[in-house]
Amino acid sequence: MNTTKTAIVTGASHGIGQMTALKLAAAGYDLAICCQKDMTALSAVAKQITANGRNCLAMQCDVGDSAQVADFFSQIQITYPHIDLLINNAGISYVGLLQDMSDDEWTAIVNSNLSSVFYSCRAVIPTMLAQQYGKIINITSVWGEIGASTEVAYSATKGGVCAFTKALAKELGPSHITVNAVSCGFIDTRMNGQLSDDERSSLFEEIPVGRPASAEETADFIVQVAQSGEYLTGQVLRFDGGWI
């Protein structure tokens, strides 16, 4: 009987998703990973995983597109006999005044940040129900808890992820499936790369530990959550250096 665990990580070509996939592989998981655009980077992540003796399915997938998600999960089910862990990490940001946001920009961020979580959870739940076991971790943001000026749409989608997490945990708890969210503070990734040095310094002054988190230490925390028991469910776990 194959006892190797299998994890799915979306948005795994860079940053938190990349580091989480690598950390899970080091912990003994086989992986299914995807990204929307940068297949060169995703292939490099997959190569690192297989070089360490783990299996890895890597696919291009826009997780904000229902049909593409269905195809991705179909390939996962062909490749692996079970699914132990889903990490919904993929997402995009939008910085600007709400009044200047177009319909297309609004739709894009809702699809990428919130609908993607729905599509992936809907796809994995039947398998986890059949197993009577599984873990789902949704990556969200402290802006989803308190809101941020000029990031109204991003805050709204991440707030939706928080509520989604709490509700789905109640729905799936009787089937021994846990659902939690990791609410990230300032993480040193490409998504925050547009900030100037002065803006970064100002933010660091607000964070009690005085610095951003690295993608690697964020991934370490996500893996800790993944390895916790079933009594930890329905929680939005803040990882922000005491910021909020």
mmCIF file of N, CA, C and O in Angstrom, residues 94-166:
data_model
loop_
_atom_site.group_PDB
_atom_site.id
_atom_site.type_symbol
_atom_site.label_atom_id
_atom_site.label_comp_id
_atom_site.label_asym_id
_atom_site.label_seq_id
_atom_site.Cartn_x
_atom_site.Cartn_y
_atom_site.Cartn_z
ATOM 1 N N TYR A 94 -4.223 44.300 -6.780
ATOM 2 C CA TYR A 94 -4.583 45.500 -7.541
ATOM 3 C C TYR A 94 -4.439 46.668 -6.588
ATOM 4 O O TYR A 94 -5.054 46.682 -5.513
ATOM 5 N N VAL A 95 -3.619 47.637 -6.962
ATOM 6 C CA VAL A 95 -3.421 48.831 -6.137
ATOM 7 C C VAL A 95 -3.916 50.027 -6.942
ATOM 8 O O VAL A 95 -3.442 50.295 -8.050
ATOM 9 N N GLY A 96 -4.872 50.740 -6.395
ATOM 10 C CA GLY A 96 -5.443 51.898 -7.073
ATOM 11 C C GLY A 96 -6.776 52.262 -6.469
ATOM 12 O O GLY A 96 -7.363 51.493 -5.699
ATOM 13 N N LEU A 97 -7.258 53.434 -6.805
ATOM 14 C CA LEU A 97 -8.543 53.878 -6.293
ATOM 15 C C LEU A 97 -9.668 53.033 -6.882
ATOM 16 O O LEU A 97 -9.656 52.707 -8.072
ATOM 17 N N LEU A 98 -10.641 52.686 -6.058
ATOM 18 C CA LEU A 98 -11.746 51.859 -6.520
ATOM 19 C C LEU A 98 -12.477 52.520 -7.684
ATOM 20 O O LEU A 98 -12.893 51.851 -8.636
ATOM 21 N N GLN A 99 -12.613 53.851 -7.642
ATOM 22 C CA GLN A 99 -13.353 54.554 -8.689
ATOM 23 C C GLN A 99 -12.679 54.449 -10.053
ATOM 24 O O GLN A 99 -13.324 54.665 -11.087
ATOM 25 N N ASP A 100 -11.392 54.116 -10.062
ATOM 26 C CA ASP A 100 -10.653 53.999 -11.319
ATOM 27 C C ASP A 100 -10.586 52.559 -11.830
ATOM 28 O O ASP A 100 -10.007 52.307 -12.893
ATOM 29 N N MET A 101 -11.158 51.626 -11.090
ATOM 30 C CA MET A 101 -11.058 50.212 -11.445
ATOM 31 C C MET A 101 -12.101 49.866 -12.507
ATOM 32 O O MET A 101 -13.272 50.228 -12.388
ATOM 33 N N SER A 102 -11.671 49.139 -13.537
ATOM 34 C CA SER A 102 -12.585 48.732 -14.601
ATOM 35 C C SER A 102 -13.326 47.457 -14.216
ATOM 36 O O SER A 102 -12.922 46.729 -13.297
ATOM 37 N N ASP A 103 -14.386 47.164 -14.938
ATOM 38 C CA ASP A 103 -15.108 45.909 -14.722
ATOM 39 C C ASP A 103 -14.192 44.707 -14.921
ATOM 40 O O ASP A 103 -14.237 43.736 -14.151
ATOM 41 N N ASP A 104 -13.369 44.759 -15.955
ATOM 42 C CA ASP A 104 -12.475 43.636 -16.243
ATOM 43 C C ASP A 104 -11.453 43.437 -15.131
ATOM 44 O O ASP A 104 -11.129 42.288 -14.773
ATOM 45 N N GLU A 105 -10.937 44.528 -14.582
ATOM 46 C CA GLU A 105 -9.969 44.416 -13.488
ATOM 47 C C GLU A 105 -10.622 43.831 -12.242
ATOM 48 O O GLU A 105 -10.019 43.013 -11.532
ATOM 49 N N TRP A 106 -11.864 44.269 -11.959
ATOM 50 C CA TRP A 106 -12.591 43.714 -10.818
ATOM 51 C C TRP A 106 -12.828 42.208 -11.006
ATOM 52 O O TRP A 106 -12.567 41.403 -10.102
ATOM 53 N N THR A 107 -13.288 41.831 -12.187
ATOM 54 C CA THR A 107 -13.570 40.421 -12.463
ATOM 55 C C THR A 107 -12.315 39.575 -12.356
ATOM 56 O O THR A 107 -12.339 38.459 -11.820
ATOM 57 N N ALA A 108 -11.199 40.114 -12.838
ATOM 58 C CA ALA A 108 -9.943 39.366 -12.811
ATOM 59 C C ALA A 108 -9.492 39.058 -11.386
ATOM 60 O O ALA A 108 -9.073 37.924 -11.085
ATOM 61 N N ILE A 109 -9.582 40.037 -10.495
ATOM 62 C CA ILE A 109 -9.102 39.800 -9.142
ATOM 63 C C ILE A 109 -10.062 38.909 -8.361
ATOM 64 O O ILE A 109 -9.640 38.073 -7.556
ATOM 65 N N VAL A 110 -11.363 39.045 -8.603
ATOM 66 C CA VAL A 110 -12.331 38.158 -7.952
ATOM 67 C C VAL A 110 -12.118 36.712 -8.416
ATOM 68 O O VAL A 110 -12.113 35.768 -7.604
ATOM 69 N N ASN A 111 -11.913 36.524 -9.709
ATOM 70 C CA ASN A 111 -11.688 35.176 -10.230
ATOM 71 C C ASN A 111 -10.399 34.573 -9.692
ATOM 72 O O ASN A 111 -10.376 33.410 -9.275
ATOM 73 N N SER A 112 -9.325 35.354 -9.700
ATOM 74 C CA SER A 112 -8.019 34.828 -9.295
ATOM 75 C C SER A 112 -7.934 34.556 -7.800
ATOM 76 O O SER A 112 -7.307 33.576 -7.376
ATOM 77 N N ASN A 113 -8.551 35.419 -6.985
ATOM 78 C CA ASN A 113 -8.365 35.328 -5.541
ATOM 79 C C ASN A 113 -9.471 34.585 -4.807
ATOM 80 O O ASN A 113 -9.205 33.998 -3.753
ATOM 81 N N LEU A 114 -10.686 34.630 -5.325
ATOM 82 C CA LEU A 114 -11.812 34.040 -4.595
ATOM 83 C C LEU A 114 -12.468 32.890 -5.360
ATOM 84 O O LEU A 114 -12.616 31.791 -4.820
ATOM 85 N N SER A 115 -12.835 33.121 -6.615
ATOM 86 C CA SER A 115 -13.446 32.034 -7.382
ATOM 87 C C SER A 115 -12.499 30.847 -7.499
ATOM 88 O O SER A 115 -12.931 29.686 -7.497
ATOM 89 N N SER A 116 -11.207 31.114 -7.570
ATOM 90 C CA SER A 116 -10.219 30.037 -7.656
ATOM 91 C C SER A 116 -10.296 29.097 -6.458
ATOM 92 O O SER A 116 -10.136 27.878 -6.600
ATOM 93 N N VAL A 117 -10.520 29.657 -5.280
ATOM 94 C CA VAL A 117 -10.626 28.841 -4.068
ATOM 95 C C VAL A 117 -11.863 27.955 -4.156
ATOM 96 O O VAL A 117 -11.832 26.766 -3.813
ATOM 97 N N PHE A 118 -12.970 28.530 -4.618
ATOM 98 C CA PHE A 118 -14.194 27.755 -4.822
ATOM 99 C C PHE A 118 -13.969 26.627 -5.822
ATOM 100 O O PHE A 118 -14.311 25.462 -5.570
ATOM 101 N N TYR A 119 -13.386 26.944 -6.992
ATOM 102 C CA TYR A 119 -13.206 25.929 -8.028
ATOM 103 C C TYR A 119 -12.326 24.775 -7.533
ATOM 104 O O TYR A 119 -12.642 23.596 -7.763
ATOM 105 N N SER A 120 -11.227 25.108 -6.859
ATOM 106 C CA SER A 120 -10.300 24.061 -6.408
ATOM 107 C C SER A 120 -10.895 23.230 -5.278
ATOM 108 O O SER A 120 -10.759 21.999 -5.260
ATOM 109 N N CYS A 121 -11.561 23.879 -4.337
ATOM 110 C CA CYS A 121 -12.188 23.126 -3.249
ATOM 111 C C CYS A 121 -13.296 22.226 -3.785
ATOM 112 O O CYS A 121 -13.402 21.053 -3.398
ATOM 113 N N ARG A 122 -14.105 22.752 -4.671
ATOM 114 C CA ARG A 122 -15.181 21.944 -5.252
ATOM 115 C C ARG A 122 -14.617 20.713 -5.951
ATOM 116 O O ARG A 122 -15.199 19.615 -5.877
ATOM 117 N N ALA A 123 -13.472 20.867 -6.601
ATOM 118 C CA ALA A 123 -12.869 19.757 -7.336
ATOM 119 C C ALA A 123 -12.287 18.692 -6.405
ATOM 120 O O ALA A 123 -12.334 17.501 -6.716
ATOM 121 N N VAL A 124 -11.738 19.110 -5.271
ATOM 122 C CA VAL A 124 -11.040 18.157 -4.404
ATOM 123 C C VAL A 124 -11.956 17.507 -3.369
ATOM 124 O O VAL A 124 -11.667 16.415 -2.871
ATOM 125 N N ILE A 125 -13.059 18.157 -3.033
ATOM 126 C CA ILE A 125 -13.920 17.656 -1.952
ATOM 127 C C ILE A 125 -14.432 16.232 -2.197
ATOM 128 O O ILE A 125 -14.389 15.407 -1.265
ATOM 129 N N PRO A 126 -14.912 15.867 -3.389
ATOM 130 C CA PRO A 126 -15.390 14.485 -3.551
ATOM 131 C C PRO A 126 -14.340 13.432 -3.204
ATOM 132 O O PRO A 126 -14.654 12.414 -2.579
ATOM 133 N N THR A 127 -13.088 13.672 -3.602
ATOM 134 C CA THR A 127 -12.008 12.735 -3.281
ATOM 135 C C THR A 127 -11.777 12.668 -1.775
ATOM 136 O O THR A 127 -11.649 11.582 -1.199
ATOM 137 N N MET A 128 -11.749 13.815 -1.126
ATOM 138 C CA MET A 128 -11.510 13.830 0.321
ATOM 139 C C MET A 128 -12.684 13.221 1.082
ATOM 140 O O MET A 128 -12.490 12.552 2.112
ATOM 141 N N LEU A 129 -13.894 13.426 0.594
ATOM 142 C CA LEU A 129 -15.054 12.811 1.239
ATOM 143 C C LEU A 129 -14.976 11.291 1.148
ATOM 144 O O LEU A 129 -15.280 10.578 2.111
ATOM 145 N N ALA A 130 -14.573 10.785 -0.005
ATOM 146 C CA ALA A 130 -14.438 9.337 -0.176
ATOM 147 C C ALA A 130 -13.374 8.770 0.752
ATOM 148 O O ALA A 130 -13.511 7.651 1.262
ATOM 149 N N GLN A 131 -12.317 9.556 0.976
ATOM 150 C CA GLN A 131 -11.242 9.136 1.873
ATOM 151 C C GLN A 131 -11.612 9.293 3.342
ATOM 152 O O GLN A 131 -10.991 8.680 4.208
ATOM 153 N N GLN A 132 -12.601 10.181 3.599
ATOM 154 C CA GLN A 132 -12.913 10.615 4.968
ATOM 155 C C GLN A 132 -11.672 11.217 5.631
ATOM 156 O O GLN A 132 -11.401 11.016 6.817
ATOM 157 N N TYR A 133 -10.950 11.989 4.836
ATOM 158 C CA TYR A 133 -9.725 12.627 5.324
ATOM 159 C C TYR A 133 -9.262 13.647 4.297
ATOM 160 O O TYR A 133 -9.417 13.467 3.093
ATOM 161 N N GLY A 134 -8.650 14.727 4.798
ATOM 162 C CA GLY A 134 -8.030 15.708 3.915
ATOM 163 C C GLY A 134 -7.821 17.019 4.640
ATOM 164 O O GLY A 134 -8.439 17.282 5.679
ATOM 165 N N LYS A 135 -6.939 17.828 4.098
ATOM 166 C CA LYS A 135 -6.653 19.141 4.658
ATOM 167 C C LYS A 135 -6.660 20.177 3.535
ATOM 168 O O LYS A 135 -6.092 19.939 2.464
ATOM 169 N N ILE A 136 -7.292 21.300 3.805
ATOM 170 C CA ILE A 136 -7.320 22.416 2.876
ATOM 171 C C ILE A 136 -6.782 23.639 3.605
ATOM 172 O O ILE A 136 -7.221 23.946 4.722
ATOM 173 N N ILE A 137 -5.830 24.315 2.988
ATOM 174 C CA ILE A 137 -5.269 25.551 3.555
ATOM 175 C C ILE A 137 -5.378 26.642 2.496
ATOM 176 O O ILE A 137 -4.859 26.500 1.383
ATOM 177 N N ASN A 138 -6.058 27.714 2.847
ATOM 178 C CA ASN A 138 -6.229 28.848 1.946
ATOM 179 C C ASN A 138 -5.318 29.988 2.383
ATOM 180 O O ASN A 138 -5.333 30.369 3.553
ATOM 181 N N ILE A 139 -4.557 30.517 1.466
ATOM 182 C CA ILE A 139 -3.653 31.624 1.790
ATOM 183 C C ILE A 139 -4.402 32.936 1.579
ATOM 184 O O ILE A 139 -4.862 33.244 0.480
ATOM 185 N N THR A 140 -4.509 33.698 2.662
ATOM 186 C CA THR A 140 -5.207 34.971 2.601
ATOM 187 C C THR A 140 -4.283 36.076 3.113
ATOM 188 O O THR A 140 -3.067 35.915 3.130
ATOM 189 N N SER A 141 -4.854 37.204 3.485
ATOM 190 C CA SER A 141 -4.059 38.373 3.854
ATOM 191 C C SER A 141 -4.703 39.103 5.024
ATOM 192 O O SER A 141 -5.931 39.071 5.189
ATOM 193 N N VAL A 142 -3.874 39.785 5.802
ATOM 194 C CA VAL A 142 -4.422 40.605 6.878
ATOM 195 C C VAL A 142 -5.338 41.694 6.323
ATOM 196 O O VAL A 142 -6.246 42.155 7.019
ATOM 197 N N TRP A 143 -5.149 42.088 5.064
ATOM 198 C CA TRP A 143 -6.054 43.073 4.460
ATOM 199 C C TRP A 143 -7.462 42.512 4.343
ATOM 200 O O TRP A 143 -8.428 43.256 4.313
ATOM 201 N N GLY A 144 -7.580 41.210 4.274
ATOM 202 C CA GLY A 144 -8.899 40.584 4.257
ATOM 203 C C GLY A 144 -9.590 40.642 5.601
ATOM 204 O O GLY A 144 -10.806 40.442 5.691
ATOM 205 N N GLU A 145 -8.829 40.945 6.642
ATOM 206 C CA GLU A 145 -9.394 41.062 7.984
ATOM 207 C C GLU A 145 -9.687 42.508 8.356
ATOM 208 O O GLU A 145 -10.682 42.787 9.031
ATOM 209 N N ILE A 146 -8.814 43.432 7.928
ATOM 210 C CA ILE A 146 -8.974 44.829 8.369
ATOM 211 C C ILE A 146 -9.160 45.811 7.222
ATOM 212 O O ILE A 146 -9.540 46.958 7.452
ATOM 213 N N GLY A 147 -8.907 45.387 5.984
ATOM 214 C CA GLY A 147 -9.056 46.272 4.835
ATOM 215 C C GLY A 147 -7.874 47.188 4.643
ATOM 216 O O GLY A 147 -7.132 47.490 5.583
ATOM 217 N N ALA A 148 -7.689 47.624 3.392
ATOM 218 C CA ALA A 148 -6.588 48.536 3.075
ATOM 219 C C ALA A 148 -7.041 49.544 2.030
ATOM 220 O O ALA A 148 -7.622 49.176 1.005
ATOM 221 N N SER A 149 -6.770 50.812 2.280
ATOM 222 C CA SER A 149 -7.035 51.857 1.309
ATOM 223 C C SER A 149 -6.251 51.593 0.029
ATOM 224 O O SER A 149 -5.093 51.148 0.079
ATOM 225 N N THR A 150 -6.851 51.856 -1.113
ATOM 226 C CA THR A 150 -6.334 51.623 -2.459
ATOM 227 C C THR A 150 -6.176 50.137 -2.781
ATOM 228 O O THR A 150 -5.655 49.786 -3.845
ATOM 229 N N GLU A 151 -6.608 49.267 -1.883
ATOM 230 C CA GLU A 151 -6.629 47.825 -2.159
ATOM 231 C C GLU A 151 -7.988 47.252 -1.761
ATOM 232 O O GLU A 151 -8.078 46.204 -1.123
ATOM 233 N N VAL A 152 -9.044 47.968 -2.148
ATOM 234 C CA VAL A 152 -10.396 47.574 -1.756
ATOM 235 C C VAL A 152 -10.762 46.218 -2.352
ATOM 236 O O VAL A 152 -11.275 45.330 -1.658
ATOM 237 N N ALA A 153 -10.530 46.046 -3.629
ATOM 238 C CA ALA A 153 -10.892 44.789 -4.283
ATOM 239 C C ALA A 153 -10.087 43.626 -3.711
ATOM 240 O O ALA A 153 -10.641 42.551 -3.440
ATOM 241 N N TYR A 154 -8.790 43.831 -3.537
ATOM 242 C CA TYR A 154 -7.941 42.782 -2.951
ATOM 243 C C TYR A 154 -8.426 42.436 -1.552
ATOM 244 O O TYR A 154 -8.571 41.254 -1.197
ATOM 245 N N SER A 155 -8.715 43.460 -0.744
ATOM 246 C CA SER A 155 -9.202 43.229 0.617
ATOM 247 C C SER A 155 -10.512 42.456 0.607
ATOM 248 O O SER A 155 -10.722 41.543 1.420
ATOM 249 N N ALA A 156 -11.401 42.824 -0.302
ATOM 250 C CA ALA A 156 -12.701 42.161 -0.384
ATOM 251 C C ALA A 156 -12.562 40.685 -0.738
ATOM 252 O O ALA A 156 -13.227 39.823 -0.150
ATOM 253 N N THR A 157 -11.696 40.386 -1.697
ATOM 254 C CA THR A 157 -11.528 38.983 -2.087
ATOM 255 C C THR A 157 -10.891 38.172 -0.968
ATOM 256 O O THR A 157 -11.291 37.029 -0.710
ATOM 257 N N LYS A 158 -9.918 38.758 -0.291
ATOM 258 C CA LYS A 158 -9.259 38.029 0.795
ATOM 259 C C LYS A 158 -10.171 37.887 2.013
ATOM 260 O O LYS A 158 -10.131 36.886 2.730
ATOM 261 N N GLY A 159 -11.021 38.885 2.236
ATOM 262 C CA GLY A 159 -12.029 38.752 3.280
ATOM 263 C C GLY A 159 -13.000 37.633 2.950
ATOM 264 O O GLY A 159 -13.440 36.881 3.836
ATOM 265 N N GLY A 160 -13.330 37.512 1.677
ATOM 266 C CA GLY A 160 -14.183 36.414 1.228
ATOM 267 C C GLY A 160 -13.544 35.062 1.487
ATOM 268 O O GLY A 160 -14.223 34.104 1.882
ATOM 269 N N VAL A 161 -12.231 34.982 1.298
ATOM 270 C CA VAL A 161 -11.518 33.724 1.572
ATOM 271 C C VAL A 161 -11.599 33.367 3.057
ATOM 272 O O VAL A 161 -11.783 32.201 3.420
ATOM 273 N N CYS A 162 -11.494 34.371 3.918
ATOM 274 C CA CYS A 162 -11.602 34.121 5.364
ATOM 275 C C CYS A 162 -12.969 33.546 5.710
ATOM 276 O O CYS A 162 -13.072 32.548 6.440
ATOM 277 N N ALA A 163 -14.038 34.161 5.206
ATOM 278 C CA ALA A 163 -15.390 33.681 5.492
ATOM 279 C C ALA A 163 -15.624 32.308 4.871
ATOM 280 O O ALA A 163 -16.246 31.429 5.486
ATOM 281 N N PHE A 164 -15.153 32.114 3.658
ATOM 282 C CA PHE A 164 -15.259 30.829 2.964
ATOM 283 C C PHE A 164 -14.625 29.721 3.804
ATOM 284 O O PHE A 164 -15.197 28.628 3.968
ATOM 285 N N THR A 165 -13.443 30.009 4.333
ATOM 286 C CA THR A 165 -12.702 29.032 5.133
ATOM 287 C C THR A 165 -13.497 28.602 6.366
ATOM 288 O O THR A 165 -13.635 27.403 6.648
ATOM 289 N N LYS A 166 -14.026 29.573 7.091
ATOM 290 C CA LYS A 166 -14.760 29.263 8.319
ATOM 291 C C LYS A 166 -16.021 28.462 8.029
ATOM 292 O O LYS A 166 -16.357 27.514 8.751
#
